[in-house]
Amino acid sequence: MYEPIRSKSVHSTMADPDDFPHRSREEELDIQLAGHLAALLAVTDELRVTAPSADLDTAAERLTQEITRLRGGRTPARATTSTRGREADATALHRRAHALAGRALVVAASRADTAAAILAAERMDAHTAALKPRPLASSAH
């Protein structure tokens, strides 16, 4: 009823699995975590132009150190942001940074990287605080 297959299977003609390097789960998580932290660093640099602060400067330095560690000593590329970015909505940047820090925290927890998890949690807290409405100063009558 059925004719036997005469040609080789497509699967057997594919490249030998040993022909290309494979990464471990930990290596993949390192790459993913470094990517989330690099994105967080880019937003942090944007915020530093929009609303300069010592906290953001410290955060950028710590993020750079973590990314460098995860990438085996390769420092992250830093975007040069001009003063043109000052019109950027700081609230939107803080929301974006909070989301990126949250993603980094999930990956850091998954790979049991305490240093990166602490940094991500601290950044989430800082951006949450920045998003809270500030009470209006009462005027003296």
JSON list of C-alpha atoms in Angstrom, two decimals:
[
{"chain": "A", "resi": 1, "resn": "MET", "atom": "CA", "xyz": [0.00, 0.00, 0.00]},
{"chain": "A", "resi": 2, "resn": "TYR", "atom": "CA", "xyz": [2.78, 2.45, 0.89]},
{"chain": "A", "resi": 3, "resn": "GLU", "atom": "CA", "xyz": [5.96, 2.75, -1.07]},
{"chain": "A", "resi": 4, "resn": "PRO", "atom": "CA", "xyz": [9.11, 2.74, 1.05]},
{"chain": "A", "resi": 5, "resn": "ILE", "atom": "CA", "xyz": [11.06, 6.00, 1.30]},
{"chain": "A", "resi": 6, "resn": "ARG", "atom": "CA", "xyz": [14.00, 5.82, -1.08]},
{"chain": "A", "resi": 7, "resn": "SER", "atom": "CA", "xyz": [15.75, 9.09, -0.24]},
{"chain": "A", "resi": 8, "resn": "LYS", "atom": "CA", "xyz": [17.51, 10.01, 2.94]},
{"chain": "A", "resi": 9, "resn": "SER", "atom": "CA", "xyz": [15.52, 11.73, 5.65]},
{"chain": "A", "resi": 10, "resn": "VAL", "atom": "CA", "xyz": [15.81, 15.48, 5.85]},
{"chain": "A", "resi": 11, "resn": "HIS", "atom": "CA", "xyz": [16.79, 15.08, 9.48]},
{"chain": "A", "resi": 12, "resn": "SER", "atom": "CA", "xyz": [19.76, 12.88, 8.69]},
{"chain": "A", "resi": 13, "resn": "THR", "atom": "CA", "xyz": [21.12, 15.36, 6.15]},
{"chain": "A", "resi": 14, "resn": "MET", "atom": "CA", "xyz": [21.19, 18.22, 8.62]},
{"chain": "A", "resi": 15, "resn": "ALA", "atom": "CA", "xyz": [24.47, 19.33, 10.15]},
{"chain": "A", "resi": 16, "resn": "ASP", "atom": "CA", "xyz": [25.94, 17.13, 12.81]},
{"chain": "A", "resi": 17, "resn": "PRO", "atom": "CA", "xyz": [24.90, 18.51, 16.23]},
{"chain": "A", "resi": 18, "resn": "ASP", "atom": "CA", "xyz": [28.54, 18.46, 17.29]},
{"chain": "A", "resi": 19, "resn": "ASP", "atom": "CA", "xyz": [29.46, 20.85, 14.46]},
{"chain": "A", "resi": 20, "resn": "PHE", "atom": "CA", "xyz": [28.41, 23.96, 16.40]},
{"chain": "A", "resi": 21, "resn": "PRO", "atom": "CA", "xyz": [28.93, 25.02, 20.00]},
{"chain": "A", "resi": 22, "resn": "HIS", "atom": "CA", "xyz": [26.16, 24.54, 22.51]},
{"chain": "A", "resi": 23, "resn": "ARG", "atom": "CA", "xyz": [25.56, 26.73, 25.53]},
{"chain": "A", "resi": 24, "resn": "SER", "atom": "CA", "xyz": [24.56, 25.54, 28.94]},
{"chain": "A", "resi": 25, "resn": "ARG", "atom": "CA", "xyz": [21.42, 26.81, 30.65]},
{"chain": "A", "resi": 26, "resn": "GLU", "atom": "CA", "xyz": [23.59, 28.93, 32.94]},
{"chain": "A", "resi": 27, "resn": "GLU", "atom": "CA", "xyz": [25.37, 30.52, 29.96]},
{"chain": "A", "resi": 28, "resn": "GLU", "atom": "CA", "xyz": [22.02, 31.30, 28.32]},
{"chain": "A", "resi": 29, "resn": "LEU", "atom": "CA", "xyz": [20.74, 32.86, 31.55]},
{"chain": "A", "resi": 30, "resn": "ASP", "atom": "CA", "xyz": [23.95, 34.92, 31.87]},
{"chain": "A", "resi": 31, "resn": "ILE", "atom": "CA", "xyz": [23.42, 36.25, 28.34]},
{"chain": "A", "resi": 32, "resn": "GLN", "atom": "CA", "xyz": [19.77, 37.01, 29.06]},
{"chain": "A", "resi": 33, "resn": "LEU", "atom": "CA", "xyz": [20.54, 38.70, 32.39]},
{"chain": "A", "resi": 34, "resn": "ALA", "atom": "CA", "xyz": [23.33, 40.78, 30.86]},
{"chain": "A", "resi": 35, "resn": "GLY", "atom": "CA", "xyz": [20.90, 41.88, 28.14]},
{"chain": "A", "resi": 36, "resn": "HIS", "atom": "CA", "xyz": [18.24, 42.98, 30.63]},
{"chain": "A", "resi": 37, "resn": "LEU", "atom": "CA", "xyz": [20.83, 44.83, 32.72]},
{"chain": "A", "resi": 38, "resn": "ALA", "atom": "CA", "xyz": [22.27, 46.49, 29.59]},
{"chain": "A", "resi": 39, "resn": "ALA", "atom": "CA", "xyz": [18.78, 47.71, 28.64]},
{"chain": "A", "resi": 40, "resn": "LEU", "atom": "CA", "xyz": [18.32, 48.98, 32.20]},
{"chain": "A", "resi": 41, "resn": "LEU", "atom": "CA", "xyz": [21.67, 50.76, 31.95]},
{"chain": "A", "resi": 42, "resn": "ALA", "atom": "CA", "xyz": [20.57, 52.49, 28.72]},
{"chain": "A", "resi": 43, "resn": "VAL", "atom": "CA", "xyz": [17.38, 53.76, 30.38]},
{"chain": "A", "resi": 44, "resn": "THR", "atom": "CA", "xyz": [19.38, 54.77, 33.47]},
{"chain": "A", "resi": 45, "resn": "ASP", "atom": "CA", "xyz": [21.72, 56.79, 31.25]},
{"chain": "A", "resi": 46, "resn": "GLU", "atom": "CA", "xyz": [18.69, 58.46, 29.66]},
{"chain": "A", "resi": 47, "resn": "LEU", "atom": "CA", "xyz": [17.34, 59.32, 33.09]},
{"chain": "A", "resi": 48, "resn": "ARG", "atom": "CA", "xyz": [20.74, 60.71, 34.11]},
{"chain": "A", "resi": 49, "resn": "VAL", "atom": "CA", "xyz": [20.44, 63.24, 31.29]},
{"chain": "A", "resi": 50, "resn": "THR", "atom": "CA", "xyz": [16.78, 64.01, 32.06]},
{"chain": "A", "resi": 51, "resn": "ALA", "atom": "CA", "xyz": [17.14, 64.29, 35.84]},
{"chain": "A", "resi": 52, "resn": "PRO", "atom": "CA", "xyz": [20.78, 64.00, 36.97]},
{"chain": "A", "resi": 53, "resn": "SER", "atom": "CA", "xyz": [21.33, 62.53, 40.42]},
{"chain": "A", "resi": 54, "resn": "ALA", "atom": "CA", "xyz": [24.06, 60.82, 42.43]},
{"chain": "A", "resi": 55, "resn": "ASP", "atom": "CA", "xyz": [21.78, 57.77, 42.86]},
{"chain": "A", "resi": 56, "resn": "LEU", "atom": "CA", "xyz": [21.51, 57.31, 39.09]},
{"chain": "A", "resi": 57, "resn": "ASP", "atom": "CA", "xyz": [25.28, 57.78, 38.69]},
{"chain": "A", "resi": 58, "resn": "THR", "atom": "CA", "xyz": [25.92, 55.09, 41.30]},
{"chain": "A", "resi": 59, "resn": "ALA", "atom": "CA", "xyz": [23.33, 52.80, 39.72]},
{"chain": "A", "resi": 60, "resn": "ALA", "atom": "CA", "xyz": [24.91, 53.19, 36.28]},
{"chain": "A", "resi": 61, "resn": "GLU", "atom": "CA", "xyz": [28.33, 52.29, 37.69]},
{"chain": "A", "resi": 62, "resn": "ARG", "atom": "CA", "xyz": [26.99, 49.22, 39.51]},
{"chain": "A", "resi": 63, "resn": "LEU", "atom": "CA", "xyz": [25.07, 48.09, 36.43]},
{"chain": "A", "resi": 64, "resn": "THR", "atom": "CA", "xyz": [28.23, 48.45, 34.34]},
{"chain": "A", "resi": 65, "resn": "GLN", "atom": "CA", "xyz": [30.16, 46.30, 36.83]},
{"chain": "A", "resi": 66, "resn": "GLU", "atom": "CA", "xyz": [27.50, 43.56, 36.83]},
{"chain": "A", "resi": 67, "resn": "ILE", "atom": "CA", "xyz": [27.26, 43.50, 33.02]},
{"chain": "A", "resi": 68, "resn": "THR", "atom": "CA", "xyz": [31.05, 43.34, 32.74]},
{"chain": "A", "resi": 69, "resn": "ARG", "atom": "CA", "xyz": [31.13, 40.41, 35.19]},
{"chain": "A", "resi": 70, "resn": "LEU", "atom": "CA", "xyz": [28.40, 38.54, 33.32]},
{"chain": "A", "resi": 71, "resn": "ARG", "atom": "CA", "xyz": [30.09, 39.12, 29.96]},
{"chain": "A", "resi": 72, "resn": "GLY", "atom": "CA", "xyz": [33.43, 37.79, 31.13]},
{"chain": "A", "resi": 73, "resn": "GLY", "atom": "CA", "xyz": [35.17, 41.15, 31.40]},
{"chain": "A", "resi": 74, "resn": "ARG", "atom": "CA", "xyz": [33.71, 42.86, 28.33]},
{"chain": "A", "resi": 75, "resn": "THR", "atom": "CA", "xyz": [32.36, 46.28, 29.26]},
{"chain": "A", "resi": 76, "resn": "PRO", "atom": "CA", "xyz": [28.96, 47.30, 27.89]},
{"chain": "A", "resi": 77, "resn": "ALA", "atom": "CA", "xyz": [28.64, 49.85, 25.13]},
{"chain": "A", "resi": 78, "resn": "ARG", "atom": "CA", "xyz": [27.30, 53.10, 26.53]},
{"chain": "A", "resi": 79, "resn": "ALA", "atom": "CA", "xyz": [24.99, 55.34, 24.57]},
{"chain": "A", "resi": 80, "resn": "THR", "atom": "CA", "xyz": [25.96, 58.96, 24.38]},
{"chain": "A", "resi": 81, "resn": "THR", "atom": "CA", "xyz": [22.78, 60.84, 25.11]},
{"chain": "A", "resi": 82, "resn": "SER", "atom": "CA", "xyz": [22.59, 64.47, 24.19]},
{"chain": "A", "resi": 83, "resn": "THR", "atom": "CA", "xyz": [20.69, 67.21, 25.95]},
{"chain": "A", "resi": 84, "resn": "ARG", "atom": "CA", "xyz": [18.03, 66.65, 23.29]},
{"chain": "A", "resi": 85, "resn": "GLY", "atom": "CA", "xyz": [16.83, 63.79, 25.51]},
{"chain": "A", "resi": 86, "resn": "ARG", "atom": "CA", "xyz": [15.91, 66.22, 28.28]},
{"chain": "A", "resi": 87, "resn": "GLU", "atom": "CA", "xyz": [12.39, 66.47, 26.86]},
{"chain": "A", "resi": 88, "resn": "ALA", "atom": "CA", "xyz": [11.91, 62.76, 27.48]},
{"chain": "A", "resi": 89, "resn": "ASP", "atom": "CA", "xyz": [9.11, 61.92, 29.88]},
{"chain": "A", "resi": 90, "resn": "ALA", "atom": "CA", "xyz": [10.81, 60.97, 33.15]},
{"chain": "A", "resi": 91, "resn": "THR", "atom": "CA", "xyz": [7.71, 59.08, 34.32]},
{"chain": "A", "resi": 92, "resn": "ALA", "atom": "CA", "xyz": [7.74, 56.87, 31.23]},
{"chain": "A", "resi": 93, "resn": "LEU", "atom": "CA", "xyz": [11.47, 56.26, 31.66]},
{"chain": "A", "resi": 94, "resn": "HIS", "atom": "CA", "xyz": [11.01, 55.28, 35.31]},
{"chain": "A", "resi": 95, "resn": "ARG", "atom": "CA", "xyz": [8.20, 52.88, 34.33]},
{"chain": "A", "resi": 96, "resn": "ARG", "atom": "CA", "xyz": [10.38, 51.33, 31.64]},
{"chain": "A", "resi": 97, "resn": "ALA", "atom": "CA", "xyz": [13.34, 51.05, 34.02]},
{"chain": "A", "resi": 98, "resn": "HIS", "atom": "CA", "xyz": [11.10, 49.43, 36.66]},
{"chain": "A", "resi": 99, "resn": "ALA", "atom": "CA", "xyz": [9.89, 46.83, 34.14]},
{"chain": "A", "resi": 100, "resn": "LEU", "atom": "CA", "xyz": [13.44, 46.08, 32.98]},
{"chain": "A", "resi": 101, "resn": "ALA", "atom": "CA", "xyz": [14.67, 45.74, 36.55]},
{"chain": "A", "resi": 102, "resn": "GLY", "atom": "CA", "xyz": [11.79, 43.34, 37.19]},
{"chain": "A", "resi": 103, "resn": "ARG", "atom": "CA", "xyz": [12.82, 41.18, 34.24]},
{"chain": "A", "resi": 104, "resn": "ALA", "atom": "CA", "xyz": [16.42, 41.21, 35.42]},
{"chain": "A", "resi": 105, "resn": "LEU", "atom": "CA", "xyz": [15.28, 40.21, 38.92]},
{"chain": "A", "resi": 106, "resn": "VAL", "atom": "CA", "xyz": [13.37, 37.19, 37.58]},
{"chain": "A", "resi": 107, "resn": "VAL", "atom": "CA", "xyz": [16.37, 35.96, 35.59]},
{"chain": "A", "resi": 108, "resn": "ALA", "atom": "CA", "xyz": [18.81, 36.67, 38.43]},
{"chain": "A", "resi": 109, "resn": "ALA", "atom": "CA", "xyz": [16.62, 34.70, 40.83]},
{"chain": "A", "resi": 110, "resn": "SER", "atom": "CA", "xyz": [16.36, 31.88, 38.30]},
{"chain": "A", "resi": 111, "resn": "ARG", "atom": "CA", "xyz": [20.12, 31.56, 38.11]},
{"chain": "A", "resi": 112, "resn": "ALA", "atom": "CA", "xyz": [20.62, 32.23, 41.84]},
{"chain": "A", "resi": 113, "resn": "ASP", "atom": "CA", "xyz": [22.77, 35.32, 41.22]},
{"chain": "A", "resi": 114, "resn": "THR", "atom": "CA", "xyz": [22.44, 37.15, 44.53]},
{"chain": "A", "resi": 115, "resn": "ALA", "atom": "CA", "xyz": [24.43, 40.24, 43.53]},
{"chain": "A", "resi": 116, "resn": "ALA", "atom": "CA", "xyz": [22.41, 40.85, 40.37]},
{"chain": "A", "resi": 117, "resn": "ALA", "atom": "CA", "xyz": [19.13, 40.09, 42.17]},
{"chain": "A", "resi": 118, "resn": "ILE", "atom": "CA", "xyz": [19.89, 42.61, 44.92]},
{"chain": "A", "resi": 119, "resn": "LEU", "atom": "CA", "xyz": [20.87, 45.27, 42.38]},
{"chain": "A", "resi": 120, "resn": "ALA", "atom": "CA", "xyz": [17.72, 44.66, 40.32]},
{"chain": "A", "resi": 121, "resn": "ALA", "atom": "CA", "xyz": [15.50, 44.78, 43.44]},
{"chain": "A", "resi": 122, "resn": "GLU", "atom": "CA", "xyz": [17.15, 48.03, 44.57]},
{"chain": "A", "resi": 123, "resn": "ARG", "atom": "CA", "xyz": [16.58, 49.57, 41.16]},
{"chain": "A", "resi": 124, "resn": "MET", "atom": "CA", "xyz": [12.93, 48.48, 41.21]},
{"chain": "A", "resi": 125, "resn": "ASP", "atom": "CA", "xyz": [12.53, 50.15, 44.61]},
{"chain": "A", "resi": 126, "resn": "ALA", "atom": "CA", "xyz": [14.23, 53.34, 43.39]},
{"chain": "A", "resi": 127, "resn": "HIS", "atom": "CA", "xyz": [12.02, 53.59, 40.31]},
{"chain": "A", "resi": 128, "resn": "THR", "atom": "CA", "xyz": [8.89, 52.80, 42.34]},
{"chain": "A", "resi": 129, "resn": "ALA", "atom": "CA", "xyz": [9.79, 55.65, 44.70]},
{"chain": "A", "resi": 130, "resn": "ALA", "atom": "CA", "xyz": [10.39, 57.97, 41.75]},
{"chain": "A", "resi": 131, "resn": "LEU", "atom": "CA", "xyz": [6.93, 57.16, 40.40]},
{"chain": "A", "resi": 132, "resn": "LYS", "atom": "CA", "xyz": [5.10, 57.95, 43.66]},
{"chain": "A", "resi": 133, "resn": "PRO", "atom": "CA", "xyz": [3.38, 61.32, 43.63]},
{"chain": "A", "resi": 134, "resn": "ARG", "atom": "CA", "xyz": [5.07, 63.82, 45.86]},
{"chain": "A", "resi": 135, "resn": "PRO", "atom": "CA", "xyz": [2.85, 65.64, 48.38]},
{"chain": "A", "resi": 136, "resn": "LEU", "atom": "CA", "xyz": [2.38, 69.30, 47.66]},
{"chain": "A", "resi": 137, "resn": "ALA", "atom": "CA", "xyz": [4.10, 71.62, 50.10]},
{"chain": "A", "resi": 138, "resn": "SER", "atom": "CA", "xyz": [1.55, 73.43, 52.18]},
{"chain": "A", "resi": 139, "resn": "SER", "atom": "CA", "xyz": [1.80, 77.17, 51.93]},
{"chain": "A", "resi": 140, "resn": "ALA", "atom": "CA", "xyz": [1.93, 79.24, 55.10]},
{"chain": "A", "resi": 141, "resn": "HIS", "atom": "CA", "xyz": [-0.88, 81.79, 55.44]}
]
